[in-house]
Every structure is written in C-alpha cells, then in structure tokens.
Amino acid sequence: MKRRTILLSPLLIPALRVLAPFARAADTVTSHGIARYDDPLKYPADFTHFAYVNPDAPKGGAVRTATIGTFDNLNTFILKGNGFTKYSNDFMKDGALYDSLLSGSLDEPLTAYGLIAESVEYPRDRSWIVFTLRSEARFQDGSPITPDDVVWTYQTLISKGHPSFR
C-alpha cells in the first residue's frame, strides 16, 4: 500500500481550526430522538408523554407475576443462571427494571427518544453516535449517571454479557 503525505501551508492550519466545527455541524444531526430511516419524529423535544399514555393514571399498587421455576440472580444480563424476570427484554428496557439511553415509542416503529440521554448526535451515514446525558439522570441512590457509567455498562456487556447483548 502506498503511503501519502499531505503538506499544509502554515497559513492554512489556523483557517482549518476555525472552519472545522462548521464542517462537523453540517455533516451531523443533533436531535432528541432518532428514527431508523430518517423519518420525521412525531413528538417534539419538549413532549411530556407519548400520546397513548394517560398521565393521570392511578399510581402505585402491586404487580404479581407467575413463572415456572426460580431465579438465582437479579442481574438479567447474565450468561449462566436464571435472571429475576421472565419478561422479554423489550419490557425490561421500557422501565420495569432499569432505564436505557433511549426508549422506543409504541406508535412509531423503529424510532427512539432520549430517556437517560437528552440528545443524540450522529453523522448522516450513522457510523458513530454521541449521547448527551440528562443532568437530572440519577441512580436509585440519588448519585448522578455519568458517561463513565455508560461506557462501563457497554464494555461489560460486550466483554462479559450474554451473547444476545454482544
């Protein structure tokens, strides 16, 4: 393979530093949600609930589930053992046991809106994505969710998680 060297004029380098943010901004999309085929999003950035949700629904109560067998771990991402719930992963990611960066909408196929993430930024070719976390995102003990927590979770699922999460 032939190696190429590009020489730049010393006068050009400061101009590139000034123009680089504009080039990146023109090539990327920043939004409160993402649709698989660049369809327009149904909900605006400041929406408070999905159209099919009753915000005045009664709160509280108990949920009872039934299953055959038992569990030996509260971690549903394990490779060996029986996780706590027998629900599908779609149910769990929609808030039953934990929150995710994005949450799908039941009335928009292949669309997701920020849950822990306040916004997403990505190029048109979708070769990468940047999540901006909500400042109010917290763990159950009140400590803030940080980018390091997201990276740790991702790396742990990739390296040690169940193959379906890899």
PDB file of C-alpha atoms in Angstrom:
ATOM      1  CA  MET A   1       0.000   0.000   0.000  1.00  0.00           C
ATOM      2  CA  LYS A   2       1.364   3.399  -0.971  1.00  0.00           C
ATOM      3  CA  ARG A   3       1.706   5.946   1.818  1.00  0.00           C
ATOM      4  CA  ARG A   4       0.836   9.562   1.074  1.00  0.00           C
ATOM      5  CA  THR A   5       1.959  12.652   2.889  1.00  0.00           C
ATOM      6  CA  ILE A   6      -0.055  15.847   2.770  1.00  0.00           C
ATOM      7  CA  LEU A   7       1.772  19.087   3.348  1.00  0.00           C
ATOM      8  CA  LEU A   8      -0.221  22.072   4.529  1.00  0.00           C
ATOM      9  CA  SER A   9       0.765  25.679   4.424  1.00  0.00           C
ATOM     10  CA  PRO A  10       1.304  27.134   7.929  1.00  0.00           C
ATOM     11  CA  LEU A  11      -1.221  29.821   6.983  1.00  0.00           C
ATOM     12  CA  LEU A  12      -3.875  27.204   6.205  1.00  0.00           C
ATOM     13  CA  ILE A  13      -3.767  25.415   9.578  1.00  0.00           C
ATOM     14  CA  PRO A  14      -5.403  28.253  11.622  1.00  0.00           C
ATOM     15  CA  ALA A  15      -8.124  28.555   8.983  1.00  0.00           C
ATOM     16  CA  LEU A  16      -8.859  24.817   9.231  1.00  0.00           C
ATOM     17  CA  ARG A  17      -9.137  25.073  13.019  1.00  0.00           C
ATOM     18  CA  VAL A  18     -11.723  27.835  12.664  1.00  0.00           C
ATOM     19  CA  LEU A  19     -13.731  26.032   9.957  1.00  0.00           C
ATOM     20  CA  ALA A  20     -13.638  22.509  11.435  1.00  0.00           C
ATOM     21  CA  PRO A  21     -16.618  22.958  13.827  1.00  0.00           C
ATOM     22  CA  PHE A  22     -18.761  24.245  10.966  1.00  0.00           C
ATOM     23  CA  ALA A  23     -17.854  21.285   8.773  1.00  0.00           C
ATOM     24  CA  ARG A  24     -18.751  18.867  11.564  1.00  0.00           C
ATOM     25  CA  ALA A  25     -22.027  20.641  12.300  1.00  0.00           C
ATOM     26  CA  ALA A  26     -23.064  20.496   8.662  1.00  0.00           C
ATOM     27  CA  ASP A  27     -22.416  16.752   8.456  1.00  0.00           C
ATOM     28  CA  THR A  28     -24.145  15.739  11.695  1.00  0.00           C
ATOM     29  CA  VAL A  29     -27.661  15.602  13.073  1.00  0.00           C
ATOM     30  CA  THR A  30     -28.407  16.583  16.679  1.00  0.00           C
ATOM     31  CA  SER A  31     -31.847  15.631  17.928  1.00  0.00           C
ATOM     32  CA  HIS A  32     -33.888  14.476  20.922  1.00  0.00           C
ATOM     33  CA  GLY A  33     -34.623  11.197  19.132  1.00  0.00           C
ATOM     34  CA  ILE A  34     -33.648   9.033  16.198  1.00  0.00           C
ATOM     35  CA  ALA A  35     -35.655   7.243  13.519  1.00  0.00           C
ATOM     36  CA  ARG A  36     -34.341   4.270  11.590  1.00  0.00           C
ATOM     37  CA  TYR A  37     -34.990   5.649   8.115  1.00  0.00           C
ATOM     38  CA  ASP A  38     -34.698   9.382   8.858  1.00  0.00           C
ATOM     39  CA  ASP A  39     -38.469   9.654   9.137  1.00  0.00           C
ATOM     40  CA  PRO A  40     -39.621  12.832  10.869  1.00  0.00           C
ATOM     41  CA  LEU A  41     -40.139  12.413  14.598  1.00  0.00           C
ATOM     42  CA  LYS A  42     -43.746  12.542  15.786  1.00  0.00           C
ATOM     43  CA  TYR A  43     -43.008  14.109  19.180  1.00  0.00           C
ATOM     44  CA  PRO A  44     -41.260  17.458  19.792  1.00  0.00           C
ATOM     45  CA  ALA A  45     -38.227  17.818  22.043  1.00  0.00           C
ATOM     46  CA  ASP A  46     -40.293  19.061  24.987  1.00  0.00           C
ATOM     47  CA  PHE A  47     -43.013  16.375  24.954  1.00  0.00           C
ATOM     48  CA  THR A  48     -44.057  15.125  28.385  1.00  0.00           C
ATOM     49  CA  HIS A  49     -45.658  11.787  27.469  1.00  0.00           C
ATOM     50  CA  PHE A  50     -46.495   9.610  24.494  1.00  0.00           C
ATOM     51  CA  ALA A  51     -49.983  10.063  23.018  1.00  0.00           C
ATOM     52  CA  TYR A  52     -51.066   6.578  24.154  1.00  0.00           C
ATOM     53  CA  VAL A  53     -50.082   7.213  27.807  1.00  0.00           C
ATOM     54  CA  ASN A  54     -52.523   8.540  30.379  1.00  0.00           C
ATOM     55  CA  PRO A  55     -50.503  10.905  32.588  1.00  0.00           C
ATOM     56  CA  ASP A  56     -53.393  10.950  35.090  1.00  0.00           C
ATOM     57  CA  ALA A  57     -53.483   7.167  35.515  1.00  0.00           C
ATOM     58  CA  PRO A  58     -53.527   5.941  39.130  1.00  0.00           C
ATOM     59  CA  LYS A  59     -50.050   5.436  40.620  1.00  0.00           C
ATOM     60  CA  GLY A  60     -48.952   2.705  42.995  1.00  0.00           C
ATOM     61  CA  GLY A  61     -50.268  -0.768  43.601  1.00  0.00           C
ATOM     62  CA  ALA A  62     -48.724  -4.188  43.210  1.00  0.00           C
ATOM     63  CA  VAL A  63     -47.659  -6.335  40.285  1.00  0.00           C
ATOM     64  CA  ARG A  64     -47.825 -10.084  40.564  1.00  0.00           C
ATOM     65  CA  THR A  65     -46.171 -12.355  38.052  1.00  0.00           C
ATOM     66  CA  ALA A  66     -46.088 -16.082  37.664  1.00  0.00           C
ATOM     67  CA  THR A  67     -43.434 -18.286  36.207  1.00  0.00           C
ATOM     68  CA  ILE A  68     -42.279 -21.862  36.397  1.00  0.00           C
ATOM     69  CA  GLY A  69     -39.001 -22.246  38.226  1.00  0.00           C
ATOM     70  CA  THR A  70     -36.994 -19.796  40.227  1.00  0.00           C
ATOM     71  CA  PHE A  71     -34.203 -17.277  39.880  1.00  0.00           C
ATOM     72  CA  ASP A  72     -30.726 -17.149  41.312  1.00  0.00           C
ATOM     73  CA  ASN A  73     -29.689 -13.655  40.272  1.00  0.00           C
ATOM     74  CA  LEU A  74     -31.234 -10.203  39.990  1.00  0.00           C
ATOM     75  CA  ASN A  75     -28.976  -9.467  37.004  1.00  0.00           C
ATOM     76  CA  THR A  76     -30.957 -10.238  33.840  1.00  0.00           C
ATOM     77  CA  PHE A  77     -27.871  -9.897  31.596  1.00  0.00           C
ATOM     78  CA  ILE A  78     -26.081 -12.992  32.941  1.00  0.00           C
ATOM     79  CA  LEU A  79     -24.865 -15.832  30.755  1.00  0.00           C
ATOM     80  CA  LYS A  80     -25.295 -18.583  33.350  1.00  0.00           C
ATOM     81  CA  GLY A  81     -28.109 -18.901  35.834  1.00  0.00           C
ATOM     82  CA  ASN A  82     -31.672 -17.671  35.887  1.00  0.00           C
ATOM     83  CA  GLY A  83     -32.337 -13.962  35.893  1.00  0.00           C
ATOM     84  CA  PHE A  84     -35.065 -12.465  38.059  1.00  0.00           C
ATOM     85  CA  THR A  85     -37.719 -11.940  35.438  1.00  0.00           C
ATOM     86  CA  LYS A  86     -39.027 -13.968  32.559  1.00  0.00           C
ATOM     87  CA  TYR A  87     -40.294 -10.902  30.724  1.00  0.00           C
ATOM     88  CA  SER A  88     -38.902 -10.085  27.325  1.00  0.00           C
ATOM     89  CA  ASN A  89     -36.029  -7.638  27.174  1.00  0.00           C
ATOM     90  CA  ASP A  90     -38.317  -5.127  25.457  1.00  0.00           C
ATOM     91  CA  PHE A  91     -40.473  -4.958  28.584  1.00  0.00           C
ATOM     92  CA  MET A  92     -37.462  -4.519  30.856  1.00  0.00           C
ATOM     93  CA  LYS A  93     -35.886  -1.753  28.811  1.00  0.00           C
ATOM     94  CA  ASP A  94     -39.123   0.210  28.860  1.00  0.00           C
ATOM     95  CA  GLY A  95     -38.760   0.949  32.537  1.00  0.00           C
ATOM     96  CA  ALA A  96     -39.775  -2.107  34.530  1.00  0.00           C
ATOM     97  CA  LEU A  97     -36.309  -2.791  35.922  1.00  0.00           C
ATOM     98  CA  TYR A  98     -33.966  -0.166  34.537  1.00  0.00           C
ATOM     99  CA  ASP A  99     -33.780   2.828  32.238  1.00  0.00           C
ATOM    100  CA  SER A 100     -31.844   2.999  28.987  1.00  0.00           C
ATOM    101  CA  LEU A 101     -30.285   5.814  26.985  1.00  0.00           C
ATOM    102  CA  LEU A 102     -33.209   5.769  24.547  1.00  0.00           C
ATOM    103  CA  SER A 103     -36.763   4.469  24.728  1.00  0.00           C
ATOM    104  CA  GLY A 104     -38.860   3.246  21.852  1.00  0.00           C
ATOM    105  CA  SER A 105     -42.278   4.608  21.037  1.00  0.00           C
ATOM    106  CA  LEU A 106     -45.143   2.146  20.559  1.00  0.00           C
ATOM    107  CA  ASP A 107     -46.785   4.353  17.935  1.00  0.00           C
ATOM    108  CA  GLU A 108     -43.658   4.901  15.814  1.00  0.00           C
ATOM    109  CA  PRO A 109     -41.889   1.796  14.555  1.00  0.00           C
ATOM    110  CA  LEU A 110     -38.095   1.913  14.621  1.00  0.00           C
ATOM    111  CA  THR A 111     -37.980   5.252  16.453  1.00  0.00           C
ATOM    112  CA  ALA A 112     -36.430   6.022  19.825  1.00  0.00           C
ATOM    113  CA  TYR A 113     -36.438   9.090  22.035  1.00  0.00           C
ATOM    114  CA  GLY A 114     -33.979  10.130  24.723  1.00  0.00           C
ATOM    115  CA  LEU A 115     -34.680   8.740  28.188  1.00  0.00           C
ATOM    116  CA  ILE A 116     -31.408   8.993  30.099  1.00  0.00           C
ATOM    117  CA  ALA A 117     -29.979  10.724  27.030  1.00  0.00           C
ATOM    118  CA  GLU A 118     -31.114  14.280  26.486  1.00  0.00           C
ATOM    119  CA  SER A 119     -29.948  14.290  22.875  1.00  0.00           C
ATOM    120  CA  VAL A 120     -28.153  12.258  20.242  1.00  0.00           C
ATOM    121  CA  GLU A 121     -25.696  13.454  17.633  1.00  0.00           C
ATOM    122  CA  TYR A 122     -24.739  11.334  14.643  1.00  0.00           C
ATOM    123  CA  PRO A 123     -23.497  11.702  11.064  1.00  0.00           C
ATOM    124  CA  ARG A 124     -25.768  11.023   8.097  1.00  0.00           C
ATOM    125  CA  ASP A 125     -24.012   7.689   7.485  1.00  0.00           C
ATOM    126  CA  ARG A 126     -24.601   6.692  11.158  1.00  0.00           C
ATOM    127  CA  SER A 127     -21.049   5.489  11.609  1.00  0.00           C
ATOM    128  CA  TRP A 128     -20.953   6.803  15.208  1.00  0.00           C
ATOM    129  CA  ILE A 129     -23.238   8.340  17.802  1.00  0.00           C
ATOM    130  CA  VAL A 130     -22.791  10.720  20.745  1.00  0.00           C
ATOM    131  CA  PHE A 131     -25.265  10.721  23.624  1.00  0.00           C
ATOM    132  CA  THR A 132     -25.647  13.777  25.833  1.00  0.00           C
ATOM    133  CA  LEU A 133     -26.922  12.660  29.228  1.00  0.00           C
ATOM    134  CA  ARG A 134     -29.650  14.489  31.109  1.00  0.00           C
ATOM    135  CA  SER A 135     -28.259  16.363  34.097  1.00  0.00           C
ATOM    136  CA  GLU A 136     -31.141  15.031  36.225  1.00  0.00           C
ATOM    137  CA  ALA A 137     -30.405  11.348  35.355  1.00  0.00           C
ATOM    138  CA  ARG A 138     -29.761   9.507  38.638  1.00  0.00           C
ATOM    139  CA  PHE A 139     -29.317   6.023  40.049  1.00  0.00           C
ATOM    140  CA  GLN A 140     -31.792   4.806  42.672  1.00  0.00           C
ATOM    141  CA  ASP A 141     -29.460   6.050  45.422  1.00  0.00           C
ATOM    142  CA  GLY A 142     -29.501   9.604  44.006  1.00  0.00           C
ATOM    143  CA  SER A 143     -25.973   9.617  42.568  1.00  0.00           C
ATOM    144  CA  PRO A 144     -25.693  11.036  39.043  1.00  0.00           C
ATOM    145  CA  ILE A 145     -25.345   8.798  35.994  1.00  0.00           C
ATOM    146  CA  THR A 146     -22.097   9.741  34.264  1.00  0.00           C
ATOM    147  CA  PRO A 147     -20.621   8.994  30.833  1.00  0.00           C
ATOM    148  CA  ASP A 148     -18.166   6.675  32.599  1.00  0.00           C
ATOM    149  CA  ASP A 149     -21.134   4.623  33.872  1.00  0.00           C
ATOM    150  CA  VAL A 150     -22.477   4.289  30.326  1.00  0.00           C
ATOM    151  CA  VAL A 151     -19.060   3.280  28.959  1.00  0.00           C
ATOM    152  CA  TRP A 152     -18.583   0.732  31.770  1.00  0.00           C
ATOM    153  CA  THR A 153     -22.004  -0.814  31.086  1.00  0.00           C
ATOM    154  CA  TYR A 154     -21.352  -1.027  27.349  1.00  0.00           C
ATOM    155  CA  GLN A 155     -17.885  -2.544  27.770  1.00  0.00           C
ATOM    156  CA  THR A 156     -19.124  -5.027  30.368  1.00  0.00           C
ATOM    157  CA  LEU A 157     -21.986  -6.206  28.148  1.00  0.00           C
ATOM    158  CA  ILE A 158     -19.631  -6.551  25.174  1.00  0.00           C
ATOM    159  CA  SER A 159     -16.945  -8.439  27.099  1.00  0.00           C
ATOM    160  CA  LYS A 160     -18.935 -10.444  29.670  1.00  0.00           C
ATOM    161  CA  GLY A 161     -22.578 -10.184  28.760  1.00  0.00           C
ATOM    162  CA  HIS A 162     -24.947 -12.695  27.275  1.00  0.00           C
ATOM    163  CA  PRO A 163     -24.276 -13.234  23.541  1.00  0.00           C
ATOM    164  CA  SER A 164     -27.610 -11.642  22.667  1.00  0.00           C
ATOM    165  CA  PHE A 165     -26.292  -8.334  24.065  1.00  0.00           C
ATOM    166  CA  ARG A 166     -22.939  -8.537  22.310  1.00  0.00           C
TER     167      ARG A 166
END
